Amino acid sequence: MSQTILLLAASPVDQATLRLDVEEREIDKSIRGSKHRDQFQLQKQGALRTDDLRRVLLDTTPTPLIVHFCGHGTGENGLVLENEQGNTQLVSTEALTNLFELFAGQIECVVLNACYSEVQASAIVQHVGYVIGMNKAIGDKAAIKFTTGFYDALVGGRSVEDAYKFGCNAIQSEGIPEHLTPVLKTNTAWKSLLEKSEQSSNASLIEHSSTETSNTPACSPTKTIHQQAGDNAKQIGEIGSAGTINL
């Protein structure tokens, strides 16, 4: 079964225009260019309103592996979505956190590619595996480069932690002085489950190779890393004990 990357975008008419179409294109290119392309699908929701956010999370099947928001952030006042007229509608950190709590253990990573979104990342990580936020304002070019590096690595079979580092390096490689702006928040309980699932998978592969001579290929590393961790996380229902990693 393919894993879903859910792209959520909001650019209200009363805010500075962002190149969200370019960010979408880069994610799509990362998927199409990967040897694991058949394991991922990109779903999109633009002009995001509060009702849209709830509905798209409920309607996306399977529940998305990655939820990626691109748009504006205001720090303590929340993320910027759109109202019925296309103007700014703020959604608070508390409301976002409570929404993701309803999907606890189902989403591996949330990417908040918006200015000052570290506040929301610190809160949401109680309920998902990883959250990436920005510790200050981030320019369009840096945000797009982070997205490119992150998804090139993620769909290439790397872990979220590795993909985060590739994203930061993509910014740095362009000579943009914003590679320290993205911050990765890690749910340590989820990470523990991930490590256990990898150990179990490796042990199974070793056992299989020692007892079978079949030429049938083993499951791909990407599915093992991302899908199995999500399956294990569902068993604990609620995930706590969050930690923070800064590159």
JSON list of C-alpha atoms in Angstrom, two decimals:
[
{"chain": "A", "resi": 1, "resn": "MET", "atom": "CA", "xyz": [0.00, 0.00, 0.00]},
{"chain": "A", "resi": 2, "resn": "SER", "atom": "CA", "xyz": [1.34, 3.43, -0.92]},
{"chain": "A", "resi": 3, "resn": "GLN", "atom": "CA", "xyz": [1.97, 6.03, 1.76]},
{"chain": "A", "resi": 4, "resn": "THR", "atom": "CA", "xyz": [0.29, 9.43, 1.53]},
{"chain": "A", "resi": 5, "resn": "ILE", "atom": "CA", "xyz": [2.02, 12.79, 1.76]},
{"chain": "A", "resi": 6, "resn": "LEU", "atom": "CA", "xyz": [-0.71, 15.36, 2.41]},
{"chain": "A", "resi": 7, "resn": "LEU", "atom": "CA", "xyz": [0.17, 18.86, 1.25]},
{"chain": "A", "resi": 8, "resn": "LEU", "atom": "CA", "xyz": [-1.84, 21.69, 2.84]},
{"chain": "A", "resi": 9, "resn": "ALA", "atom": "CA", "xyz": [-1.41, 25.21, 1.52]},
{"chain": "A", "resi": 10, "resn": "ALA", "atom": "CA", "xyz": [-2.83, 28.59, 2.50]},
{"chain": "A", "resi": 11, "resn": "SER", "atom": "CA", "xyz": [-1.95, 32.00, 1.10]},
{"chain": "A", "resi": 12, "resn": "PRO", "atom": "CA", "xyz": [-4.64, 34.54, 2.07]},
{"chain": "A", "resi": 13, "resn": "VAL", "atom": "CA", "xyz": [-5.10, 37.51, -0.25]},
{"chain": "A", "resi": 14, "resn": "ASP", "atom": "CA", "xyz": [-4.34, 39.94, 2.59]},
{"chain": "A", "resi": 15, "resn": "GLN", "atom": "CA", "xyz": [-0.91, 38.39, 3.21]},
{"chain": "A", "resi": 16, "resn": "ALA", "atom": "CA", "xyz": [2.34, 38.48, 1.25]},
{"chain": "A", "resi": 17, "resn": "THR", "atom": "CA", "xyz": [2.21, 36.13, -1.74]},
{"chain": "A", "resi": 18, "resn": "LEU", "atom": "CA", "xyz": [4.18, 32.89, -1.35]},
{"chain": "A", "resi": 19, "resn": "ARG", "atom": "CA", "xyz": [5.43, 30.58, -4.10]},
{"chain": "A", "resi": 20, "resn": "LEU", "atom": "CA", "xyz": [3.46, 27.61, -2.81]},
{"chain": "A", "resi": 21, "resn": "ASP", "atom": "CA", "xyz": [3.08, 26.17, -6.32]},
{"chain": "A", "resi": 22, "resn": "VAL", "atom": "CA", "xyz": [6.86, 25.77, -6.52]},
{"chain": "A", "resi": 23, "resn": "GLU", "atom": "CA", "xyz": [6.94, 23.94, -3.18]},
{"chain": "A", "resi": 24, "resn": "GLU", "atom": "CA", "xyz": [4.25, 21.57, -4.44]},
{"chain": "A", "resi": 25, "resn": "ARG", "atom": "CA", "xyz": [6.17, 20.99, -7.66]},
{"chain": "A", "resi": 26, "resn": "GLU", "atom": "CA", "xyz": [9.37, 20.11, -5.77]},
{"chain": "A", "resi": 27, "resn": "ILE", "atom": "CA", "xyz": [7.60, 17.50, -3.63]},
{"chain": "A", "resi": 28, "resn": "ASP", "atom": "CA", "xyz": [6.06, 15.99, -6.75]},
{"chain": "A", "resi": 29, "resn": "LYS", "atom": "CA", "xyz": [9.46, 15.91, -8.48]},
{"chain": "A", "resi": 30, "resn": "SER", "atom": "CA", "xyz": [11.04, 14.18, -5.47]},
{"chain": "A", "resi": 31, "resn": "ILE", "atom": "CA", "xyz": [8.40, 11.45, -5.61]},
{"chain": "A", "resi": 32, "resn": "ARG", "atom": "CA", "xyz": [8.50, 11.00, -9.39]},
{"chain": "A", "resi": 33, "resn": "GLY", "atom": "CA", "xyz": [12.30, 10.86, -9.42]},
{"chain": "A", "resi": 34, "resn": "SER", "atom": "CA", "xyz": [12.61, 8.23, -6.70]},
{"chain": "A", "resi": 35, "resn": "LYS", "atom": "CA", "xyz": [13.03, 4.50, -7.22]},
{"chain": "A", "resi": 36, "resn": "HIS", "atom": "CA", "xyz": [10.42, 4.15, -4.46]},
{"chain": "A", "resi": 37, "resn": "ARG", "atom": "CA", "xyz": [7.89, 6.31, -6.35]},
{"chain": "A", "resi": 38, "resn": "ASP", "atom": "CA", "xyz": [5.25, 3.57, -6.26]},
{"chain": "A", "resi": 39, "resn": "GLN", "atom": "CA", "xyz": [5.26, 3.65, -2.45]},
{"chain": "A", "resi": 40, "resn": "PHE", "atom": "CA", "xyz": [4.16, 7.29, -2.16]},
{"chain": "A", "resi": 41, "resn": "GLN", "atom": "CA", "xyz": [1.26, 9.40, -3.33]},
{"chain": "A", "resi": 42, "resn": "LEU", "atom": "CA", "xyz": [0.82, 13.16, -3.04]},
{"chain": "A", "resi": 43, "resn": "GLN", "atom": "CA", "xyz": [-2.57, 14.60, -2.10]},
{"chain": "A", "resi": 44, "resn": "LYS", "atom": "CA", "xyz": [-3.18, 18.35, -2.01]},
{"chain": "A", "resi": 45, "resn": "GLN", "atom": "CA", "xyz": [-5.55, 20.84, -0.42]},
{"chain": "A", "resi": 46, "resn": "GLY", "atom": "CA", "xyz": [-5.12, 24.49, -1.33]},
{"chain": "A", "resi": 47, "resn": "ALA", "atom": "CA", "xyz": [-6.81, 27.65, 0.00]},
{"chain": "A", "resi": 48, "resn": "LEU", "atom": "CA", "xyz": [-6.98, 25.82, 3.34]},
{"chain": "A", "resi": 49, "resn": "ARG", "atom": "CA", "xyz": [-9.78, 26.78, 5.74]},
{"chain": "A", "resi": 50, "resn": "THR", "atom": "CA", "xyz": [-10.32, 25.38, 9.23]},
{"chain": "A", "resi": 51, "resn": "ASP", "atom": "CA", "xyz": [-13.14, 23.10, 8.06]},
{"chain": "A", "resi": 52, "resn": "ASP", "atom": "CA", "xyz": [-10.96, 21.91, 5.16]},
{"chain": "A", "resi": 53, "resn": "LEU", "atom": "CA", "xyz": [-8.20, 20.93, 7.57]},
{"chain": "A", "resi": 54, "resn": "ARG", "atom": "CA", "xyz": [-10.45, 18.68, 9.61]},
{"chain": "A", "resi": 55, "resn": "ARG", "atom": "CA", "xyz": [-12.19, 17.17, 6.59]},
{"chain": "A", "resi": 56, "resn": "VAL", "atom": "CA", "xyz": [-9.06, 16.39, 4.62]},
{"chain": "A", "resi": 57, "resn": "LEU", "atom": "CA", "xyz": [-7.44, 14.64, 7.58]},
{"chain": "A", "resi": 58, "resn": "LEU", "atom": "CA", "xyz": [-10.59, 12.56, 8.08]},
{"chain": "A", "resi": 59, "resn": "ASP", "atom": "CA", "xyz": [-11.05, 11.80, 4.38]},
{"chain": "A", "resi": 60, "resn": "THR", "atom": "CA", "xyz": [-7.48, 10.93, 3.42]},
{"chain": "A", "resi": 61, "resn": "THR", "atom": "CA", "xyz": [-7.14, 7.14, 3.20]},
{"chain": "A", "resi": 62, "resn": "PRO", "atom": "CA", "xyz": [-4.88, 5.75, 4.40]},
{"chain": "A", "resi": 63, "resn": "THR", "atom": "CA", "xyz": [-4.20, 8.31, 7.13]},
{"chain": "A", "resi": 64, "resn": "PRO", "atom": "CA", "xyz": [-1.31, 10.41, 5.79]},
{"chain": "A", "resi": 65, "resn": "LEU", "atom": "CA", "xyz": [2.25, 9.42, 6.66]},
{"chain": "A", "resi": 66, "resn": "ILE", "atom": "CA", "xyz": [3.36, 13.05, 6.35]},
{"chain": "A", "resi": 67, "resn": "VAL", "atom": "CA", "xyz": [1.25, 16.20, 6.78]},
{"chain": "A", "resi": 68, "resn": "HIS", "atom": "CA", "xyz": [3.02, 19.17, 5.17]},
{"chain": "A", "resi": 69, "resn": "PHE", "atom": "CA", "xyz": [1.71, 22.71, 5.73]},
{"chain": "A", "resi": 70, "resn": "CYS", "atom": "CA", "xyz": [3.11, 25.58, 3.69]},
{"chain": "A", "resi": 71, "resn": "GLY", "atom": "CA", "xyz": [2.03, 29.14, 4.30]},
{"chain": "A", "resi": 72, "resn": "HIS", "atom": "CA", "xyz": [2.32, 31.88, 6.90]},
{"chain": "A", "resi": 73, "resn": "GLY", "atom": "CA", "xyz": [2.86, 31.58, 10.64]},
{"chain": "A", "resi": 74, "resn": "THR", "atom": "CA", "xyz": [2.60, 34.13, 13.42]},
{"chain": "A", "resi": 75, "resn": "GLY", "atom": "CA", "xyz": [4.28, 32.38, 16.35]},
{"chain": "A", "resi": 76, "resn": "GLU", "atom": "CA", "xyz": [2.18, 32.53, 19.50]},
{"chain": "A", "resi": 77, "resn": "ASN", "atom": "CA", "xyz": [-0.94, 33.61, 17.60]},
{"chain": "A", "resi": 78, "resn": "GLY", "atom": "CA", "xyz": [-1.04, 30.44, 15.50]},
{"chain": "A", "resi": 79, "resn": "LEU", "atom": "CA", "xyz": [-0.91, 29.44, 11.84]},
{"chain": "A", "resi": 80, "resn": "VAL", "atom": "CA", "xyz": [-2.54, 31.46, 9.06]},
{"chain": "A", "resi": 81, "resn": "LEU", "atom": "CA", "xyz": [-5.34, 29.73, 7.17]},
{"chain": "A", "resi": 82, "resn": "GLU", "atom": "CA", "xyz": [-8.05, 31.31, 5.01]},
{"chain": "A", "resi": 83, "resn": "ASN", "atom": "CA", "xyz": [-11.64, 32.31, 5.72]},
{"chain": "A", "resi": 84, "resn": "GLU", "atom": "CA", "xyz": [-14.58, 32.16, 3.30]},
{"chain": "A", "resi": 85, "resn": "GLN", "atom": "CA", "xyz": [-13.48, 35.43, 1.67]},
{"chain": "A", "resi": 86, "resn": "GLY", "atom": "CA", "xyz": [-9.88, 34.27, 1.23]},
{"chain": "A", "resi": 87, "resn": "ASN", "atom": "CA", "xyz": [-8.58, 36.54, 3.99]},
{"chain": "A", "resi": 88, "resn": "THR", "atom": "CA", "xyz": [-6.58, 35.60, 7.08]},
{"chain": "A", "resi": 89, "resn": "GLN", "atom": "CA", "xyz": [-8.08, 33.14, 9.56]},
{"chain": "A", "resi": 90, "resn": "LEU", "atom": "CA", "xyz": [-5.79, 32.30, 12.48]},
{"chain": "A", "resi": 91, "resn": "VAL", "atom": "CA", "xyz": [-5.94, 28.84, 13.99]},
{"chain": "A", "resi": 92, "resn": "SER", "atom": "CA", "xyz": [-4.50, 28.64, 17.49]},
{"chain": "A", "resi": 93, "resn": "THR", "atom": "CA", "xyz": [-1.79, 26.31, 18.75]},
{"chain": "A", "resi": 94, "resn": "GLU", "atom": "CA", "xyz": [-4.26, 24.75, 21.17]},
{"chain": "A", "resi": 95, "resn": "ALA", "atom": "CA", "xyz": [-6.80, 24.03, 18.44]},
{"chain": "A", "resi": 96, "resn": "LEU", "atom": "CA", "xyz": [-4.15, 22.47, 16.20]},
{"chain": "A", "resi": 97, "resn": "THR", "atom": "CA", "xyz": [-2.80, 20.34, 19.03]},
{"chain": "A", "resi": 98, "resn": "ASN", "atom": "CA", "xyz": [-6.25, 19.11, 19.98]},
{"chain": "A", "resi": 99, "resn": "LEU", "atom": "CA", "xyz": [-6.97, 18.21, 16.36]},
{"chain": "A", "resi": 100, "resn": "PHE", "atom": "CA", "xyz": [-3.79, 16.15, 15.98]},
{"chain": "A", "resi": 101, "resn": "GLU", "atom": "CA", "xyz": [-4.53, 14.45, 19.28]},
{"chain": "A", "resi": 102, "resn": "LEU", "atom": "CA", "xyz": [-7.51, 12.88, 17.52]},
{"chain": "A", "resi": 103, "resn": "PHE", "atom": "CA", "xyz": [-5.02, 11.23, 15.14]},
{"chain": "A", "resi": 104, "resn": "ALA", "atom": "CA", "xyz": [-2.50, 10.22, 17.83]},
{"chain": "A", "resi": 105, "resn": "GLY", "atom": "CA", "xyz": [-0.23, 7.40, 16.73]},
{"chain": "A", "resi": 106, "resn": "GLN", "atom": "CA", "xyz": [-1.34, 7.56, 13.08]},
{"chain": "A", "resi": 107, "resn": "ILE", "atom": "CA", "xyz": [0.78, 10.32, 11.53]},
{"chain": "A", "resi": 108, "resn": "GLU", "atom": "CA", "xyz": [4.54, 9.92, 11.46]},
{"chain": "A", "resi": 109, "resn": "CYS", "atom": "CA", "xyz": [5.57, 13.49, 10.71]},
{"chain": "A", "resi": 110, "resn": "VAL", "atom": "CA", "xyz": [4.12, 17.00, 10.45]},
{"chain": "A", "resi": 111, "resn": "VAL", "atom": "CA", "xyz": [6.09, 19.64, 8.55]},
{"chain": "A", "resi": 112, "resn": "LEU", "atom": "CA", "xyz": [5.14, 23.24, 9.34]},
{"chain": "A", "resi": 113, "resn": "ASN", "atom": "CA", "xyz": [6.95, 25.17, 6.62]},
{"chain": "A", "resi": 114, "resn": "ALA", "atom": "CA", "xyz": [5.87, 28.55, 7.94]},
{"chain": "A", "resi": 115, "resn": "CYS", "atom": "CA", "xyz": [7.53, 31.39, 9.84]},
{"chain": "A", "resi": 116, "resn": "TYR", "atom": "CA", "xyz": [7.76, 31.11, 13.63]},
{"chain": "A", "resi": 117, "resn": "SER", "atom": "CA", "xyz": [6.03, 27.70, 13.65]},
{"chain": "A", "resi": 118, "resn": "GLU", "atom": "CA", "xyz": [8.30, 26.16, 16.30]},
{"chain": "A", "resi": 119, "resn": "VAL", "atom": "CA", "xyz": [5.61, 27.08, 18.85]},
{"chain": "A", "resi": 120, "resn": "GLN", "atom": "CA", "xyz": [3.08, 24.81, 17.17]},
{"chain": "A", "resi": 121, "resn": "ALA", "atom": "CA", "xyz": [5.68, 22.10, 16.53]},
{"chain": "A", "resi": 122, "resn": "SER", "atom": "CA", "xyz": [6.52, 21.87, 20.25]},
{"chain": "A", "resi": 123, "resn": "ALA", "atom": "CA", "xyz": [2.86, 21.29, 21.10]},
{"chain": "A", "resi": 124, "resn": "ILE", "atom": "CA", "xyz": [1.82, 18.95, 18.28]},
{"chain": "A", "resi": 125, "resn": "VAL", "atom": "CA", "xyz": [4.74, 16.55, 18.82]},
{"chain": "A", "resi": 126, "resn": "GLN", "atom": "CA", "xyz": [2.95, 15.12, 21.86]},
{"chain": "A", "resi": 127, "resn": "HIS", "atom": "CA", "xyz": [0.71, 13.24, 19.44]},
{"chain": "A", "resi": 128, "resn": "VAL", "atom": "CA", "xyz": [2.82, 12.41, 16.36]},
{"chain": "A", "resi": 129, "resn": "GLY", "atom": "CA", "xyz": [6.28, 11.03, 15.74]},
{"chain": "A", "resi": 130, "resn": "TYR", "atom": "CA", "xyz": [8.10, 14.11, 14.50]},
{"chain": "A", "resi": 131, "resn": "VAL", "atom": "CA", "xyz": [7.26, 17.75, 13.84]},
{"chain": "A", "resi": 132, "resn": "ILE", "atom": "CA", "xyz": [9.42, 20.23, 11.95]},
{"chain": "A", "resi": 133, "resn": "GLY", "atom": "CA", "xyz": [8.86, 23.92, 12.64]},
{"chain": "A", "resi": 134, "resn": "MET", "atom": "CA", "xyz": [10.72, 27.17, 12.02]},
{"chain": "A", "resi": 135, "resn": "ASN", "atom": "CA", "xyz": [12.34, 29.06, 14.90]},
{"chain": "A", "resi": 136, "resn": "LYS", "atom": "CA", "xyz": [12.09, 32.42, 13.13]},
{"chain": "A", "resi": 137, "resn": "ALA", "atom": "CA", "xyz": [10.98, 33.90, 9.81]},
{"chain": "A", "resi": 138, "resn": "ILE", "atom": "CA", "xyz": [12.06, 31.88, 6.76]},
{"chain": "A", "resi": 139, "resn": "GLY", "atom": "CA", "xyz": [12.28, 33.17, 3.21]},
{"chain": "A", "resi": 140, "resn": "ASP", "atom": "CA", "xyz": [10.55, 31.59, 0.24]},
{"chain": "A", "resi": 141, "resn": "LYS", "atom": "CA", "xyz": [13.77, 30.30, -1.32]},
{"chain": "A", "resi": 142, "resn": "ALA", "atom": "CA", "xyz": [15.00, 28.68, 1.91]},
{"chain": "A", "resi": 143, "resn": "ALA", "atom": "CA", "xyz": [11.59, 27.10, 2.55]},
{"chain": "A", "resi": 144, "resn": "ILE", "atom": "CA", "xyz": [11.52, 25.60, -0.95]},
{"chain": "A", "resi": 145, "resn": "LYS", "atom": "CA", "xyz": [15.09, 24.31, -0.69]},
{"chain": "A", "resi": 146, "resn": "PHE", "atom": "CA", "xyz": [14.34, 22.66, 2.64]},
{"chain": "A", "resi": 147, "resn": "THR", "atom": "CA", "xyz": [11.33, 20.94, 1.10]},
{"chain": "A", "resi": 148, "resn": "THR", "atom": "CA", "xyz": [13.41, 19.71, -1.84]},
{"chain": "A", "resi": 149, "resn": "GLY", "atom": "CA", "xyz": [16.18, 18.23, 0.29]},
{"chain": "A", "resi": 150, "resn": "PHE", "atom": "CA", "xyz": [13.77, 16.75, 2.83]},
{"chain": "A", "resi": 151, "resn": "TYR", "atom": "CA", "xyz": [11.61, 14.87, 0.34]},
{"chain": "A", "resi": 152, "resn": "ASP", "atom": "CA", "xyz": [14.51, 13.78, -1.89]},
{"chain": "A", "resi": 153, "resn": "ALA", "atom": "CA", "xyz": [15.84, 11.93, 1.16]},
{"chain": "A", "resi": 154, "resn": "LEU", "atom": "CA", "xyz": [12.53, 10.76, 2.63]},
{"chain": "A", "resi": 155, "resn": "VAL", "atom": "CA", "xyz": [11.17, 9.11, -0.51]},
{"chain": "A", "resi": 156, "resn": "GLY", "atom": "CA", "xyz": [14.66, 7.78, -1.17]},
{"chain": "A", "resi": 157, "resn": "GLY", "atom": "CA", "xyz": [14.33, 5.59, 1.91]},
{"chain": "A", "resi": 158, "resn": "ARG", "atom": "CA", "xyz": [15.93, 7.75, 4.61]},
{"chain": "A", "resi": 159, "resn": "SER", "atom": "CA", "xyz": [14.43, 8.31, 8.05]},
{"chain": "A", "resi": 160, "resn": "VAL", "atom": "CA", "xyz": [12.68, 11.54, 9.02]},
{"chain": "A", "resi": 161, "resn": "GLU", "atom": "CA", "xyz": [15.70, 12.56, 11.10]},
{"chain": "A", "resi": 162, "resn": "ASP", "atom": "CA", "xyz": [18.04, 12.03, 8.15]},
{"chain": "A", "resi": 163, "resn": "ALA", "atom": "CA", "xyz": [15.64, 13.77, 5.76]},
{"chain": "A", "resi": 164, "resn": "TYR", "atom": "CA", "xyz": [15.55, 16.79, 8.09]},
{"chain": "A", "resi": 165, "resn": "LYS", "atom": "CA", "xyz": [19.34, 17.04, 7.92]},
{"chain": "A", "resi": 166, "resn": "PHE", "atom": "CA", "xyz": [19.27, 16.78, 4.12]},
{"chain": "A", "resi": 167, "resn": "GLY", "atom": "CA", "xyz": [16.72, 19.59, 4.06]},
{"chain": "A", "resi": 168, "resn": "CYS", "atom": "CA", "xyz": [18.91, 21.85, 6.18]},
{"chain": "A", "resi": 169, "resn": "ASN", "atom": "CA", "xyz": [21.92, 20.99, 4.04]},
{"chain": "A", "resi": 170, "resn": "ALA", "atom": "CA", "xyz": [19.99, 21.89, 0.87]},
{"chain": "A", "resi": 171, "resn": "ILE", "atom": "CA", "xyz": [19.52, 25.40, 2.28]},
{"chain": "A", "resi": 172, "resn": "GLN", "atom": "CA", "xyz": [23.18, 25.65, 3.31]},
{"chain": "A", "resi": 173, "resn": "SER", "atom": "CA", "xyz": [24.43, 24.35, -0.06]},
{"chain": "A", "resi": 174, "resn": "GLU", "atom": "CA", "xyz": [22.69, 27.25, -1.80]},
{"chain": "A", "resi": 175, "resn": "GLY", "atom": "CA", "xyz": [24.55, 29.72, 0.41]},
{"chain": "A", "resi": 176, "resn": "ILE", "atom": "CA", "xyz": [21.34, 30.81, 2.13]},
{"chain": "A", "resi": 177, "resn": "PRO", "atom": "CA", "xyz": [22.03, 31.78, 5.77]},
{"chain": "A", "resi": 178, "resn": "GLU", "atom": "CA", "xyz": [18.86, 30.11, 7.09]},
{"chain": "A", "resi": 179, "resn": "HIS", "atom": "CA", "xyz": [19.90, 26.47, 7.48]},
{"chain": "A", "resi": 180, "resn": "LEU", "atom": "CA", "xyz": [19.51, 26.68, 11.27]},
{"chain": "A", "resi": 181, "resn": "THR", "atom": "CA", "xyz": [15.93, 27.94, 11.02]},
{"chain": "A", "resi": 182, "resn": "PRO", "atom": "CA", "xyz": [14.20, 24.54, 10.68]},
{"chain": "A", "resi": 183, "resn": "VAL", "atom": "CA", "xyz": [13.93, 22.70, 14.00]},
{"chain": "A", "resi": 184, "resn": "LEU", "atom": "CA", "xyz": [13.06, 19.03, 14.42]},
{"chain": "A", "resi": 185, "resn": "LYS", "atom": "CA", "xyz": [10.93, 18.01, 17.40]},
{"chain": "A", "resi": 186, "resn": "THR", "atom": "CA", "xyz": [11.08, 14.31, 18.20]},
{"chain": "A", "resi": 187, "resn": "ASN", "atom": "CA", "xyz": [8.62, 12.25, 20.18]},
{"chain": "A", "resi": 188, "resn": "THR", "atom": "CA", "xyz": [10.96, 9.93, 22.08]},
{"chain": "A", "resi": 189, "resn": "ALA", "atom": "CA", "xyz": [8.31, 7.27, 22.66]},
{"chain": "A", "resi": 190, "resn": "TRP", "atom": "CA", "xyz": [7.68, 7.06, 18.90]},
{"chain": "A", "resi": 191, "resn": "LYS", "atom": "CA", "xyz": [11.42, 6.94, 18.19]},
{"chain": "A", "resi": 192, "resn": "SER", "atom": "CA", "xyz": [11.80, 4.05, 20.62]},
{"chain": "A", "resi": 193, "resn": "LEU", "atom": "CA", "xyz": [9.08, 2.13, 18.78]},
{"chain": "A", "resi": 194, "resn": "LEU", "atom": "CA", "xyz": [10.78, 2.89, 15.47]},
{"chain": "A", "resi": 195, "resn": "GLU", "atom": "CA", "xyz": [14.11, 1.54, 16.70]},
{"chain": "A", "resi": 196, "resn": "LYS", "atom": "CA", "xyz": [12.44, -1.61, 18.02]},
{"chain": "A", "resi": 197, "resn": "SER", "atom": "CA", "xyz": [10.61, -2.18, 14.74]},
{"chain": "A", "resi": 198, "resn": "GLU", "atom": "CA", "xyz": [13.86, -1.80, 12.79]},
{"chain": "A", "resi": 199, "resn": "GLN", "atom": "CA", "xyz": [15.62, -4.28, 15.07]},
{"chain": "A", "resi": 200, "resn": "SER", "atom": "CA", "xyz": [12.76, -6.74, 14.69]},
{"chain": "A", "resi": 201, "resn": "SER", "atom": "CA", "xyz": [12.74, -6.31, 10.93]},
{"chain": "A", "resi": 202, "resn": "ASN", "atom": "CA", "xyz": [16.50, -6.81, 10.66]},
{"chain": "A", "resi": 203, "resn": "ALA", "atom": "CA", "xyz": [16.31, -9.94, 12.80]},
{"chain": "A", "resi": 204, "resn": "SER", "atom": "CA", "xyz": [13.54, -11.32, 10.59]},
{"chain": "A", "resi": 205, "resn": "LEU", "atom": "CA", "xyz": [15.56, -10.63, 7.44]},
{"chain": "A", "resi": 206, "resn": "ILE", "atom": "CA", "xyz": [18.61, -12.37, 8.89]},
{"chain": "A", "resi": 207, "resn": "GLU", "atom": "CA", "xyz": [16.51, -15.38, 9.89]},
{"chain": "A", "resi": 208, "resn": "HIS", "atom": "CA", "xyz": [14.90, -15.46, 6.46]},
{"chain": "A", "resi": 209, "resn": "SER", "atom": "CA", "xyz": [18.24, -15.32, 4.64]},
{"chain": "A", "resi": 210, "resn": "SER", "atom": "CA", "xyz": [19.66, -18.15, 6.75]},
{"chain": "A", "resi": 211, "resn": "THR", "atom": "CA", "xyz": [16.74, -20.51, 6.12]},
{"chain": "A", "resi": 212, "resn": "GLU", "atom": "CA", "xyz": [15.67, -19.63, 2.57]},
{"chain": "A", "resi": 213, "resn": "THR", "atom": "CA", "xyz": [17.50, -19.60, -0.73]},
{"chain": "A", "resi": 214, "resn": "SER", "atom": "CA", "xyz": [14.65, -17.95, -2.62]},
{"chain": "A", "resi": 215, "resn": "ASN", "atom": "CA", "xyz": [15.43, -15.06, -4.95]},
{"chain": "A", "resi": 216, "resn": "THR", "atom": "CA", "xyz": [12.28, -13.21, -3.86]},
{"chain": "A", "resi": 217, "resn": "PRO", "atom": "CA", "xyz": [13.30, -9.67, -2.78]},
{"chain": "A", "resi": 218, "resn": "ALA", "atom": "CA", "xyz": [12.69, -8.54, 0.78]},
{"chain": "A", "resi": 219, "resn": "CYS", "atom": "CA", "xyz": [10.36, -5.65, 1.62]},
{"chain": "A", "resi": 220, "resn": "SER", "atom": "CA", "xyz": [11.76, -2.27, 0.70]},
{"chain": "A", "resi": 221, "resn": "PRO", "atom": "CA", "xyz": [13.60, -0.25, 3.40]},
{"chain": "A", "resi": 222, "resn": "THR", "atom": "CA", "xyz": [11.18, 2.67, 2.98]},
{"chain": "A", "resi": 223, "resn": "LYS", "atom": "CA", "xyz": [8.14, 0.62, 3.90]},
{"chain": "A", "resi": 224, "resn": "THR", "atom": "CA", "xyz": [9.95, -0.91, 6.85]},
{"chain": "A", "resi": 225, "resn": "ILE", "atom": "CA", "xyz": [11.10, 2.42, 8.25]},
{"chain": "A", "resi": 226, "resn": "HIS", "atom": "CA", "xyz": [7.91, 4.42, 7.86]},
{"chain": "A", "resi": 227, "resn": "GLN", "atom": "CA", "xyz": [4.95, 2.06, 7.68]},
{"chain": "A", "resi": 228, "resn": "GLN", "atom": "CA", "xyz": [6.00, -0.36, 10.42]},
{"chain": "A", "resi": 229, "resn": "ALA", "atom": "CA", "xyz": [6.71, 2.47, 12.87]},
{"chain": "A", "resi": 230, "resn": "GLY", "atom": "CA", "xyz": [3.23, 3.82, 12.27]},
{"chain": "A", "resi": 231, "resn": "ASP", "atom": "CA", "xyz": [1.66, 0.41, 12.80]},
{"chain": "A", "resi": 232, "resn": "ASN", "atom": "CA", "xyz": [3.49, -0.03, 16.10]},
{"chain": "A", "resi": 233, "resn": "ALA", "atom": "CA", "xyz": [2.58, 3.47, 17.29]},
{"chain": "A", "resi": 234, "resn": "LYS", "atom": "CA", "xyz": [-1.13, 2.71, 16.99]},
{"chain": "A", "resi": 235, "resn": "GLN", "atom": "CA", "xyz": [-0.75, 0.06, 19.69]},
{"chain": "A", "resi": 236, "resn": "ILE", "atom": "CA", "xyz": [0.13, 2.58, 22.37]},
{"chain": "A", "resi": 237, "resn": "GLY", "atom": "CA", "xyz": [-2.80, 4.89, 21.54]},
{"chain": "A", "resi": 238, "resn": "GLU", "atom": "CA", "xyz": [-1.30, 8.02, 23.00]},
{"chain": "A", "resi": 239, "resn": "ILE", "atom": "CA", "xyz": [2.31, 9.09, 22.62]},
{"chain": "A", "resi": 240, "resn": "GLY", "atom": "CA", "xyz": [4.11, 11.35, 25.08]},
{"chain": "A", "resi": 241, "resn": "SER", "atom": "CA", "xyz": [7.60, 12.27, 26.28]},
{"chain": "A", "resi": 242, "resn": "ALA", "atom": "CA", "xyz": [8.76, 14.64, 23.54]},
{"chain": "A", "resi": 243, "resn": "GLY", "atom": "CA", "xyz": [12.33, 15.70, 22.90]},
{"chain": "A", "resi": 244, "resn": "THR", "atom": "CA", "xyz": [13.97, 18.21, 20.57]},
{"chain": "A", "resi": 245, "resn": "ILE", "atom": "CA", "xyz": [16.76, 17.88, 18.02]},
{"chain": "A", "resi": 246, "resn": "ASN", "atom": "CA", "xyz": [18.48, 20.92, 16.53]},
{"chain": "A", "resi": 247, "resn": "LEU", "atom": "CA", "xyz": [20.99, 20.54, 13.71]}
]
